[in-house]
Amino acid sequence: MGQVSKTGHQLGGPLDRREVVSTLLRDRGDLLVVTGLGSASYDVMAAGDHDGNYYLWAAMGSAAMVGLGLATARPDRSVVVVTGDGELMMGFGALATIGIRQPPNLTIAVLDNGHFGETGLQESHAGRGVEIDRVAAALGYAWTKRIDDMAGVEELRTRIADRTGTKLATIKIRAENPPRVLPPRDGVYIKNRFRAALGHAPI
């Protein structure tokens, strides 16, 4: 289990973030991946760069909405948003919008360490008791789960390709910052590479 905050809430959990993300993206096929800024992007890059990865830079709170737009535009492809609890809470209203739209091909994987990892590991909303998976369940998501073991991560991996309902999992990871594995930082390059992977011309 993870540490406990001064308010008595669990801070993260036992899982290694890099192992979690590597497992989720194993044998990914044509999966499209949107990353929250910071550590989630480093984790996805560490699992292997891919033309189907859309890395966000300087867009705190936007990952879920980018995922919603992409899932809506490409209902033939499975889309997963890999982000942190702090990043997601910066765009909390996005959860409600996604709950209303319910794209069946969208999965949100929240790497929850109960901290803002990029700014000094201050306690986040999740660290103070906000249970993101329960919020998603209340908003009508087709499948939600709190995951604190690798068996749960494996289950989530199999569900990502299942385009039968919007899914969200809170994955309880350790509060630590492994070495950064930086993805490309050129936004135009990332955009055009991703567009090419979808069969579109660069702009």
mmCIF file with all atom_site columns, C-alpha atoms in Angstrom:
data_model
loop_
_atom_site.group_PDB
_atom_site.id
_atom_site.type_symbol
_atom_site.label_atom_id
_atom_site.label_alt_id
_atom_site.label_comp_id
_atom_site.label_asym_id
_atom_site.label_entity_id
_atom_site.label_seq_id
_atom_site.pdbx_PDB_ins_code
_atom_site.Cartn_x
_atom_site.Cartn_y
_atom_site.Cartn_z
_atom_site.occupancy
_atom_site.B_iso_or_equiv
_atom_site.pdbx_formal_charge
_atom_site.auth_seq_id
_atom_site.auth_comp_id
_atom_site.auth_asym_id
_atom_site.auth_atom_id
_atom_site.pdbx_PDB_model_num
ATOM 1   C CA . MET A 1 1   ? 0.000   0.000  0.000   1.00 0.00 ? 1   MET A CA 1
ATOM 2   C CA . GLY A 1 2   ? 1.044   3.624  -0.404  1.00 0.00 ? 2   GLY A CA 1
ATOM 3   C CA . GLN A 1 3   ? 1.748   6.234  2.239   1.00 0.00 ? 3   GLN A CA 1
ATOM 4   C CA . VAL A 1 4   ? -1.058  7.852  4.198   1.00 0.00 ? 4   VAL A CA 1
ATOM 5   C CA . SER A 1 5   ? -1.505  11.623 4.198   1.00 0.00 ? 5   SER A CA 1
ATOM 6   C CA . LYS A 1 6   ? -1.999  13.795 7.271   1.00 0.00 ? 6   LYS A CA 1
ATOM 7   C CA . THR A 1 7   ? -5.710  13.735 6.467   1.00 0.00 ? 7   THR A CA 1
ATOM 8   C CA . GLY A 1 8   ? -5.753  9.929  6.550   1.00 0.00 ? 8   GLY A CA 1
ATOM 9   C CA . HIS A 1 9   ? -6.047  9.340  2.804   1.00 0.00 ? 9   HIS A CA 1
ATOM 10  C CA . GLN A 1 10  ? -3.931  6.976  0.760   1.00 0.00 ? 10  GLN A CA 1
ATOM 11  C CA . LEU A 1 11  ? -1.127  8.607  -1.194  1.00 0.00 ? 11  LEU A CA 1
ATOM 12  C CA . GLY A 1 12  ? -0.665  6.539  -4.306  1.00 0.00 ? 12  GLY A CA 1
ATOM 13  C CA . GLY A 1 13  ? -0.048  2.823  -4.091  1.00 0.00 ? 13  GLY A CA 1
ATOM 14  C CA . PRO A 1 14  ? 2.392   -0.045 -4.627  1.00 0.00 ? 14  PRO A CA 1
ATOM 15  C CA . LEU A 1 15  ? 2.788   -0.173 -8.401  1.00 0.00 ? 15  LEU A CA 1
ATOM 16  C CA . ASP A 1 16  ? 5.766   0.902  -10.514 1.00 0.00 ? 16  ASP A CA 1
ATOM 17  C CA . ARG A 1 17  ? 4.591   3.459  -13.069 1.00 0.00 ? 17  ARG A CA 1
ATOM 18  C CA . ARG A 1 18  ? 6.990   2.371  -15.814 1.00 0.00 ? 18  ARG A CA 1
ATOM 19  C CA . GLU A 1 19  ? 5.974   -1.274 -15.472 1.00 0.00 ? 19  GLU A CA 1
ATOM 20  C CA . VAL A 1 20  ? 2.303   -0.269 -15.533 1.00 0.00 ? 20  VAL A CA 1
ATOM 21  C CA . VAL A 1 21  ? 2.580   1.776  -18.731 1.00 0.00 ? 21  VAL A CA 1
ATOM 22  C CA . SER A 1 22  ? 4.819   -0.755 -20.479 1.00 0.00 ? 22  SER A CA 1
ATOM 23  C CA . THR A 1 23  ? 2.258   -3.447 -19.710 1.00 0.00 ? 23  THR A CA 1
ATOM 24  C CA . LEU A 1 24  ? -0.680  -1.353 -20.915 1.00 0.00 ? 24  LEU A CA 1
ATOM 25  C CA . LEU A 1 25  ? 1.021   -0.662 -24.256 1.00 0.00 ? 25  LEU A CA 1
ATOM 26  C CA . ARG A 1 26  ? 2.334   -4.164 -24.899 1.00 0.00 ? 26  ARG A CA 1
ATOM 27  C CA . ASP A 1 27  ? 1.167   -5.543 -28.267 1.00 0.00 ? 27  ASP A CA 1
ATOM 28  C CA . ARG A 1 28  ? -0.694  -2.273 -28.838 1.00 0.00 ? 28  ARG A CA 1
ATOM 29  C CA . GLY A 1 29  ? -1.500  -2.775 -32.515 1.00 0.00 ? 29  GLY A CA 1
ATOM 30  C CA . ASP A 1 30  ? -3.161  0.342  -33.940 1.00 0.00 ? 30  ASP A CA 1
ATOM 31  C CA . LEU A 1 31  ? -3.985  1.850  -30.537 1.00 0.00 ? 31  LEU A CA 1
ATOM 32  C CA . LEU A 1 32  ? -3.871  5.650  -30.385 1.00 0.00 ? 32  LEU A CA 1
ATOM 33  C CA . VAL A 1 33  ? -2.306  7.112  -27.232 1.00 0.00 ? 33  VAL A CA 1
ATOM 34  C CA . VAL A 1 34  ? -2.701  10.618 -25.803 1.00 0.00 ? 34  VAL A CA 1
ATOM 35  C CA . THR A 1 35  ? -0.403  11.512 -22.913 1.00 0.00 ? 35  THR A CA 1
ATOM 36  C CA . GLY A 1 36  ? -0.830  13.968 -20.105 1.00 0.00 ? 36  GLY A CA 1
ATOM 37  C CA . LEU A 1 37  ? 2.097   16.327 -19.772 1.00 0.00 ? 37  LEU A CA 1
ATOM 38  C CA . GLY A 1 38  ? 5.087   15.490 -17.636 1.00 0.00 ? 38  GLY A CA 1
ATOM 39  C CA . SER A 1 39  ? 5.677   12.063 -16.163 1.00 0.00 ? 39  SER A CA 1
ATOM 40  C CA . ALA A 1 40  ? 2.927   10.312 -18.131 1.00 0.00 ? 40  ALA A CA 1
ATOM 41  C CA . SER A 1 41  ? 4.612   11.411 -21.367 1.00 0.00 ? 41  SER A CA 1
ATOM 42  C CA . TYR A 1 42  ? 7.982   10.178 -20.092 1.00 0.00 ? 42  TYR A CA 1
ATOM 43  C CA . ASP A 1 43  ? 6.430   6.831  -19.147 1.00 0.00 ? 43  ASP A CA 1
ATOM 44  C CA . VAL A 1 44  ? 4.856   6.336  -22.576 1.00 0.00 ? 44  VAL A CA 1
ATOM 45  C CA . MET A 1 45  ? 8.109   7.324  -24.280 1.00 0.00 ? 45  MET A CA 1
ATOM 46  C CA . ALA A 1 46  ? 10.023  4.897  -22.067 1.00 0.00 ? 46  ALA A CA 1
ATOM 47  C CA . ALA A 1 47  ? 7.658   2.138  -23.207 1.00 0.00 ? 47  ALA A CA 1
ATOM 48  C CA . GLY A 1 48  ? 8.665   2.890  -26.817 1.00 0.00 ? 48  GLY A CA 1
ATOM 49  C CA . ASP A 1 49  ? 8.148   5.857  -29.117 1.00 0.00 ? 49  ASP A CA 1
ATOM 50  C CA . HIS A 1 50  ? 5.396   5.335  -31.692 1.00 0.00 ? 50  HIS A CA 1
ATOM 51  C CA . ASP A 1 51  ? 3.796   7.322  -34.494 1.00 0.00 ? 51  ASP A CA 1
ATOM 52  C CA . GLY A 1 52  ? 0.454   6.740  -32.781 1.00 0.00 ? 52  GLY A CA 1
ATOM 53  C CA . ASN A 1 53  ? 1.545   8.614  -29.646 1.00 0.00 ? 53  ASN A CA 1
ATOM 54  C CA . TYR A 1 54  ? 0.305   12.177 -29.216 1.00 0.00 ? 54  TYR A CA 1
ATOM 55  C CA . TYR A 1 55  ? 2.437   13.770 -26.507 1.00 0.00 ? 55  TYR A CA 1
ATOM 56  C CA . LEU A 1 56  ? 1.130   16.905 -24.834 1.00 0.00 ? 56  LEU A CA 1
ATOM 57  C CA . TRP A 1 57  ? 3.464   19.665 -23.718 1.00 0.00 ? 57  TRP A CA 1
ATOM 58  C CA . ALA A 1 58  ? 2.366   22.686 -21.633 1.00 0.00 ? 58  ALA A CA 1
ATOM 59  C CA . ALA A 1 59  ? -1.302  21.667 -21.783 1.00 0.00 ? 59  ALA A CA 1
ATOM 60  C CA . MET A 1 60  ? -2.130  20.933 -18.152 1.00 0.00 ? 60  MET A CA 1
ATOM 61  C CA . GLY A 1 61  ? -5.620  19.482 -17.809 1.00 0.00 ? 61  GLY A CA 1
ATOM 62  C CA . SER A 1 62  ? -6.198  18.931 -21.537 1.00 0.00 ? 62  SER A CA 1
ATOM 63  C CA . ALA A 1 63  ? -5.341  15.265 -22.095 1.00 0.00 ? 63  ALA A CA 1
ATOM 64  C CA . ALA A 1 64  ? -8.827  13.859 -21.487 1.00 0.00 ? 64  ALA A CA 1
ATOM 65  C CA . MET A 1 65  ? -10.470 16.354 -23.836 1.00 0.00 ? 65  MET A CA 1
ATOM 66  C CA . VAL A 1 66  ? -7.923  15.694 -26.567 1.00 0.00 ? 66  VAL A CA 1
ATOM 67  C CA . GLY A 1 67  ? -8.707  12.019 -26.124 1.00 0.00 ? 67  GLY A CA 1
ATOM 68  C CA . LEU A 1 68  ? -12.429 12.730 -26.383 1.00 0.00 ? 68  LEU A CA 1
ATOM 69  C CA . GLY A 1 69  ? -11.979 14.647 -29.626 1.00 0.00 ? 69  GLY A CA 1
ATOM 70  C CA . LEU A 1 70  ? -9.793  11.959 -31.112 1.00 0.00 ? 70  LEU A CA 1
ATOM 71  C CA . ALA A 1 71  ? -12.127 9.130  -30.071 1.00 0.00 ? 71  ALA A CA 1
ATOM 72  C CA . THR A 1 72  ? -15.084 11.022 -31.541 1.00 0.00 ? 72  THR A CA 1
ATOM 73  C CA . ALA A 1 73  ? -13.301 11.689 -34.831 1.00 0.00 ? 73  ALA A CA 1
ATOM 74  C CA . ARG A 1 74  ? -12.009 8.121  -35.170 1.00 0.00 ? 74  ARG A CA 1
ATOM 75  C CA . PRO A 1 75  ? -14.621 5.698  -33.802 1.00 0.00 ? 75  PRO A CA 1
ATOM 76  C CA . ASP A 1 76  ? -12.848 2.910  -35.697 1.00 0.00 ? 76  ASP A CA 1
ATOM 77  C CA . ARG A 1 77  ? -9.760  3.161  -33.461 1.00 0.00 ? 77  ARG A CA 1
ATOM 78  C CA . SER A 1 78  ? -9.281  2.522  -29.764 1.00 0.00 ? 78  SER A CA 1
ATOM 79  C CA . VAL A 1 79  ? -7.948  5.554  -27.894 1.00 0.00 ? 79  VAL A CA 1
ATOM 80  C CA . VAL A 1 80  ? -6.289  5.558  -24.489 1.00 0.00 ? 80  VAL A CA 1
ATOM 81  C CA . VAL A 1 81  ? -5.406  8.637  -22.464 1.00 0.00 ? 81  VAL A CA 1
ATOM 82  C CA . VAL A 1 82  ? -2.478  7.974  -20.124 1.00 0.00 ? 82  VAL A CA 1
ATOM 83  C CA . THR A 1 83  ? -2.292  10.758 -17.577 1.00 0.00 ? 83  THR A CA 1
ATOM 84  C CA . GLY A 1 84  ? -1.685  11.556 -13.939 1.00 0.00 ? 84  GLY A CA 1
ATOM 85  C CA . ASP A 1 85  ? -4.168  12.343 -11.208 1.00 0.00 ? 85  ASP A CA 1
ATOM 86  C CA . GLY A 1 86  ? -2.905  15.911 -10.856 1.00 0.00 ? 86  GLY A CA 1
ATOM 87  C CA . GLU A 1 87  ? -3.141  16.625 -14.595 1.00 0.00 ? 87  GLU A CA 1
ATOM 88  C CA . LEU A 1 88  ? -6.643  15.194 -14.804 1.00 0.00 ? 88  LEU A CA 1
ATOM 89  C CA . MET A 1 89  ? -7.867  17.246 -11.845 1.00 0.00 ? 89  MET A CA 1
ATOM 90  C CA . MET A 1 90  ? -6.791  20.431 -13.624 1.00 0.00 ? 90  MET A CA 1
ATOM 91  C CA . GLY A 1 91  ? -9.514  19.694 -16.178 1.00 0.00 ? 91  GLY A CA 1
ATOM 92  C CA . PHE A 1 92  ? -12.048 18.083 -13.847 1.00 0.00 ? 92  PHE A CA 1
ATOM 93  C CA . GLY A 1 93  ? -15.055 19.177 -15.898 1.00 0.00 ? 93  GLY A CA 1
ATOM 94  C CA . ALA A 1 94  ? -13.769 17.065 -18.777 1.00 0.00 ? 94  ALA A CA 1
ATOM 95  C CA . LEU A 1 95  ? -14.866 13.954 -16.884 1.00 0.00 ? 95  LEU A CA 1
ATOM 96  C CA . ALA A 1 96  ? -18.472 15.166 -16.937 1.00 0.00 ? 96  ALA A CA 1
ATOM 97  C CA . THR A 1 97  ? -18.352 16.065 -20.630 1.00 0.00 ? 97  THR A CA 1
ATOM 98  C CA . ILE A 1 98  ? -16.955 12.635 -21.462 1.00 0.00 ? 98  ILE A CA 1
ATOM 99  C CA . GLY A 1 99  ? -19.641 11.054 -19.283 1.00 0.00 ? 99  GLY A CA 1
ATOM 100 C CA . ILE A 1 100 ? -22.299 12.789 -21.365 1.00 0.00 ? 100 ILE A CA 1
ATOM 101 C CA . ARG A 1 101 ? -20.713 11.969 -24.724 1.00 0.00 ? 101 ARG A CA 1
ATOM 102 C CA . GLN A 1 102 ? -19.742 8.371  -23.850 1.00 0.00 ? 102 GLN A CA 1
ATOM 103 C CA . PRO A 1 103 ? -17.414 7.545  -26.757 1.00 0.00 ? 103 PRO A CA 1
ATOM 104 C CA . PRO A 1 104 ? -17.300 3.735  -26.721 1.00 0.00 ? 104 PRO A CA 1
ATOM 105 C CA . ASN A 1 105 ? -13.682 3.597  -27.893 1.00 0.00 ? 105 ASN A CA 1
ATOM 106 C CA . LEU A 1 106 ? -12.140 5.814  -25.184 1.00 0.00 ? 106 LEU A CA 1
ATOM 107 C CA . THR A 1 107 ? -10.228 4.620  -22.115 1.00 0.00 ? 107 THR A CA 1
ATOM 108 C CA . ILE A 1 108 ? -8.659  6.887  -19.507 1.00 0.00 ? 108 ILE A CA 1
ATOM 109 C CA . ALA A 1 109 ? -5.804  5.373  -17.499 1.00 0.00 ? 109 ALA A CA 1
ATOM 110 C CA . VAL A 1 110 ? -5.039  7.595  -14.500 1.00 0.00 ? 110 VAL A CA 1
ATOM 111 C CA . LEU A 1 111 ? -1.620  7.081  -12.931 1.00 0.00 ? 111 LEU A CA 1
ATOM 112 C CA . ASP A 1 112 ? -2.512  8.036  -9.366  1.00 0.00 ? 112 ASP A CA 1
ATOM 113 C CA . ASN A 1 113 ? 0.337   8.695  -6.952  1.00 0.00 ? 113 ASN A CA 1
ATOM 114 C CA . GLY A 1 114 ? -1.621  11.215 -4.903  1.00 0.00 ? 114 GLY A CA 1
ATOM 115 C CA . HIS A 1 115 ? 0.851   13.975 -5.754  1.00 0.00 ? 115 HIS A CA 1
ATOM 116 C CA . PHE A 1 116 ? 1.696   16.696 -8.240  1.00 0.00 ? 116 PHE A CA 1
ATOM 117 C CA . GLY A 1 117 ? 4.829   14.982 -9.504  1.00 0.00 ? 117 GLY A CA 1
ATOM 118 C CA . GLU A 1 118 ? 6.186   17.785 -11.700 1.00 0.00 ? 118 GLU A CA 1
ATOM 119 C CA . THR A 1 119 ? 6.194   20.550 -9.105  1.00 0.00 ? 119 THR A CA 1
ATOM 120 C CA . GLY A 1 120 ? 7.728   18.945 -6.025  1.00 0.00 ? 120 GLY A CA 1
ATOM 121 C CA . LEU A 1 121 ? 5.429   16.071 -5.026  1.00 0.00 ? 121 LEU A CA 1
ATOM 122 C CA . GLN A 1 122 ? 2.860   18.190 -3.208  1.00 0.00 ? 122 GLN A CA 1
ATOM 123 C CA . GLU A 1 123 ? -0.283  16.277 -2.241  1.00 0.00 ? 123 GLU A CA 1
ATOM 124 C CA . SER A 1 124 ? -2.884  16.313 -5.016  1.00 0.00 ? 124 SER A CA 1
ATOM 125 C CA . HIS A 1 125 ? -6.674  16.181 -4.855  1.00 0.00 ? 125 HIS A CA 1
ATOM 126 C CA . ALA A 1 126 ? -6.482  12.396 -5.080  1.00 0.00 ? 126 ALA A CA 1
ATOM 127 C CA . GLY A 1 127 ? -4.042  12.402 -2.188  1.00 0.00 ? 127 GLY A CA 1
ATOM 128 C CA . ARG A 1 128 ? -6.621  14.306 -0.187  1.00 0.00 ? 128 ARG A CA 1
ATOM 129 C CA . GLY A 1 129 ? -9.403  11.845 -0.847  1.00 0.00 ? 129 GLY A CA 1
ATOM 130 C CA . VAL A 1 130 ? -10.864 12.476 -4.317  1.00 0.00 ? 130 VAL A CA 1
ATOM 131 C CA . GLU A 1 131 ? -11.513 9.018  -5.806  1.00 0.00 ? 131 GLU A CA 1
ATOM 132 C CA . ILE A 1 132 ? -11.463 9.631  -9.533  1.00 0.00 ? 132 ILE A CA 1
ATOM 133 C CA . ASP A 1 133 ? -12.801 6.207  -10.511 1.00 0.00 ? 133 ASP A CA 1
ATOM 134 C CA . ARG A 1 134 ? -15.826 6.683  -8.250  1.00 0.00 ? 134 ARG A CA 1
ATOM 135 C CA . VAL A 1 135 ? -16.456 10.098 -9.809  1.00 0.00 ? 135 VAL A CA 1
ATOM 136 C CA . ALA A 1 136 ? -16.391 8.465  -13.257 1.00 0.00 ? 136 ALA A CA 1
ATOM 137 C CA . ALA A 1 137 ? -18.782 5.754  -12.077 1.00 0.00 ? 137 ALA A CA 1
ATOM 138 C CA . ALA A 1 138 ? -21.196 8.415  -10.816 1.00 0.00 ? 138 ALA A CA 1
ATOM 139 C CA . LEU A 1 139 ? -20.980 10.073 -14.231 1.00 0.00 ? 139 LEU A CA 1
ATOM 140 C CA . GLY A 1 140 ? -22.125 6.884  -15.940 1.00 0.00 ? 140 GLY A CA 1
ATOM 141 C CA . TYR A 1 141 ? -18.918 5.506  -17.423 1.00 0.00 ? 141 TYR A CA 1
ATOM 142 C CA . ALA A 1 142 ? -19.462 1.999  -18.713 1.00 0.00 ? 142 ALA A CA 1
ATOM 143 C CA . TRP A 1 143 ? -16.568 0.535  -16.716 1.00 0.00 ? 143 TRP A CA 1
ATOM 144 C CA . THR A 1 144 ? -14.469 1.944  -13.886 1.00 0.00 ? 144 THR A CA 1
ATOM 145 C CA . LYS A 1 145 ? -11.975 0.392  -11.526 1.00 0.00 ? 145 LYS A CA 1
ATOM 146 C CA . ARG A 1 146 ? -9.377  1.163  -8.907  1.00 0.00 ? 146 ARG A CA 1
ATOM 147 C CA . ILE A 1 147 ? -6.285  -0.895 -9.671  1.00 0.00 ? 147 ILE A CA 1
ATOM 148 C CA . ASP A 1 148 ? -3.541  -1.696 -7.161  1.00 0.00 ? 148 ASP A CA 1
ATOM 149 C CA . ASP A 1 149 ? -2.022  -4.885 -8.603  1.00 0.00 ? 149 ASP A CA 1
ATOM 150 C CA . MET A 1 150 ? -0.618  -5.980 -11.949 1.00 0.00 ? 150 MET A CA 1
ATOM 151 C CA . ALA A 1 151 ? -3.509  -8.386 -12.507 1.00 0.00 ? 151 ALA A CA 1
ATOM 152 C CA . GLY A 1 152 ? -5.749  -5.350 -12.665 1.00 0.00 ? 152 GLY A CA 1
ATOM 153 C CA . VAL A 1 153 ? -3.378  -3.677 -15.124 1.00 0.00 ? 153 VAL A CA 1
ATOM 154 C CA . GLU A 1 154 ? -3.526  -6.761 -17.355 1.00 0.00 ? 154 GLU A CA 1
ATOM 155 C CA . GLU A 1 155 ? -7.324  -6.671 -17.226 1.00 0.00 ? 155 GLU A CA 1
ATOM 156 C CA . LEU A 1 156 ? -7.311  -3.011 -18.219 1.00 0.00 ? 156 LEU A CA 1
ATOM 157 C CA . ARG A 1 157 ? -4.967  -3.760 -21.128 1.00 0.00 ? 157 ARG A CA 1
ATOM 158 C CA . THR A 1 158 ? -7.440  -6.283 -22.537 1.00 0.00 ? 158 THR A CA 1
ATOM 159 C CA . ARG A 1 159 ? -10.327 -3.850 -22.118 1.00 0.00 ? 159 ARG A CA 1
ATOM 160 C CA . ILE A 1 160 ? -8.644  -0.964 -23.964 1.00 0.00 ? 160 ILE A CA 1
ATOM 161 C CA . ALA A 1 161 ? -9.248  -2.635 -27.330 1.00 0.00 ? 161 ALA A CA 1
ATOM 162 C CA . ASP A 1 162 ? -12.898 -3.284 -26.445 1.00 0.00 ? 162 ASP A CA 1
ATOM 163 C CA . ARG A 1 163 ? -14.884 -0.501 -28.096 1.00 0.00 ? 163 ARG A CA 1
ATOM 164 C CA . THR A 1 164 ? -18.115 -1.120 -26.179 1.00 0.00 ? 164 THR A CA 1
ATOM 165 C CA . GLY A 1 165 ? -18.117 1.700  -23.649 1.00 0.00 ? 165 GLY A CA 1
ATOM 166 C CA . THR A 1 166 ? -16.139 4.513  -22.053 1.00 0.00 ? 166 THR A CA 1
ATOM 167 C CA . LYS A 1 167 ? -13.723 3.246  -19.416 1.00 0.00 ? 167 LYS A CA 1
ATOM 168 C CA . LEU A 1 168 ? -11.641 4.808  -16.657 1.00 0.00 ? 168 LEU A CA 1
ATOM 169 C CA . ALA A 1 169 ? -9.209  3.192  -14.250 1.00 0.00 ? 169 ALA A CA 1
ATOM 170 C CA . THR A 1 170 ? -7.339  4.756  -11.369 1.00 0.00 ? 170 THR A CA 1
ATOM 171 C CA . ILE A 1 171 ? -3.998  2.949  -11.120 1.00 0.00 ? 171 ILE A CA 1
ATOM 172 C CA . LYS A 1 172 ? -2.311  3.320  -7.733  1.00 0.00 ? 172 LYS A CA 1
ATOM 173 C CA . ILE A 1 173 ? 1.398   3.928  -8.333  1.00 0.00 ? 173 ILE A CA 1
ATOM 174 C CA . ARG A 1 174 ? 4.285   4.796  -6.057  1.00 0.00 ? 174 ARG A CA 1
ATOM 175 C CA . ALA A 1 175 ? 5.067   8.465  -5.505  1.00 0.00 ? 175 ALA A CA 1
ATOM 176 C CA . GLU A 1 176 ? 8.442   8.683  -7.203  1.00 0.00 ? 176 GLU A CA 1
ATOM 177 C CA . ASN A 1 177 ? 10.051  10.343 -10.196 1.00 0.00 ? 177 ASN A CA 1
ATOM 178 C CA . PRO A 1 178 ? 12.068  7.887  -12.300 1.00 0.00 ? 178 PRO A CA 1
ATOM 179 C CA . PRO A 1 179 ? 14.624  9.290  -14.764 1.00 0.00 ? 179 PRO A CA 1
ATOM 180 C CA . ARG A 1 180 ? 13.014  11.307 -17.517 1.00 0.00 ? 180 ARG A CA 1
ATOM 181 C CA . VAL A 1 181 ? 12.773  9.785  -20.973 1.00 0.00 ? 181 VAL A CA 1
ATOM 182 C CA . LEU A 1 182 ? 11.886  12.803 -23.071 1.00 0.00 ? 182 LEU A CA 1
ATOM 183 C CA . PRO A 1 183 ? 9.672   12.442 -26.142 1.00 0.00 ? 183 PRO A CA 1
ATOM 184 C CA . PRO A 1 184 ? 9.994   14.877 -29.054 1.00 0.00 ? 184 PRO A CA 1
ATOM 185 C CA . ARG A 1 185 ? 9.315   18.458 -27.948 1.00 0.00 ? 185 ARG A CA 1
ATOM 186 C CA . ASP A 1 186 ? 8.580   19.891 -31.404 1.00 0.00 ? 186 ASP A CA 1
ATOM 187 C CA . GLY A 1 187 ? 4.811   20.319 -31.408 1.00 0.00 ? 187 GLY A CA 1
ATOM 188 C CA . VAL A 1 188 ? 4.542   20.696 -35.183 1.00 0.00 ? 188 VAL A CA 1
ATOM 189 C CA . TYR A 1 189 ? 6.536   17.503 -35.694 1.00 0.00 ? 189 TYR A CA 1
ATOM 190 C CA . ILE A 1 190 ? 4.405   15.558 -33.200 1.00 0.00 ? 190 ILE A CA 1
ATOM 191 C CA . LYS A 1 191 ? 1.217   16.836 -34.814 1.00 0.00 ? 191 LYS A CA 1
ATOM 192 C CA . ASN A 1 192 ? 2.251   16.021 -38.357 1.00 0.00 ? 192 ASN A CA 1
ATOM 193 C CA . ARG A 1 193 ? 3.685   12.634 -37.468 1.00 0.00 ? 193 ARG A CA 1
ATOM 194 C CA . PHE A 1 194 ? 0.434   11.750 -35.730 1.00 0.00 ? 194 PHE A CA 1
ATOM 195 C CA . ARG A 1 195 ? -1.647  13.037 -38.654 1.00 0.00 ? 195 ARG A CA 1
ATOM 196 C CA . ALA A 1 196 ? 0.423   10.930 -41.042 1.00 0.00 ? 196 ALA A CA 1
ATOM 197 C CA . ALA A 1 197 ? -0.235  7.868  -38.872 1.00 0.00 ? 197 ALA A CA 1
ATOM 198 C CA . LEU A 1 198 ? -3.954  8.587  -39.345 1.00 0.00 ? 198 LEU A CA 1
ATOM 199 C CA . GLY A 1 199 ? -3.587  9.000  -43.096 1.00 0.00 ? 199 GLY A CA 1
ATOM 200 C CA . HIS A 1 200 ? -3.761  12.798 -43.233 1.00 0.00 ? 200 HIS A CA 1
ATOM 201 C CA . ALA A 1 201 ? -1.441  15.290 -44.916 1.00 0.00 ? 201 ALA A CA 1
ATOM 202 C CA . PRO A 1 202 ? 0.688   17.578 -42.732 1.00 0.00 ? 202 PRO A CA 1
ATOM 203 C CA . ILE A 1 203 ? -0.543  21.095 -41.991 1.00 0.00 ? 203 ILE A CA 1
#
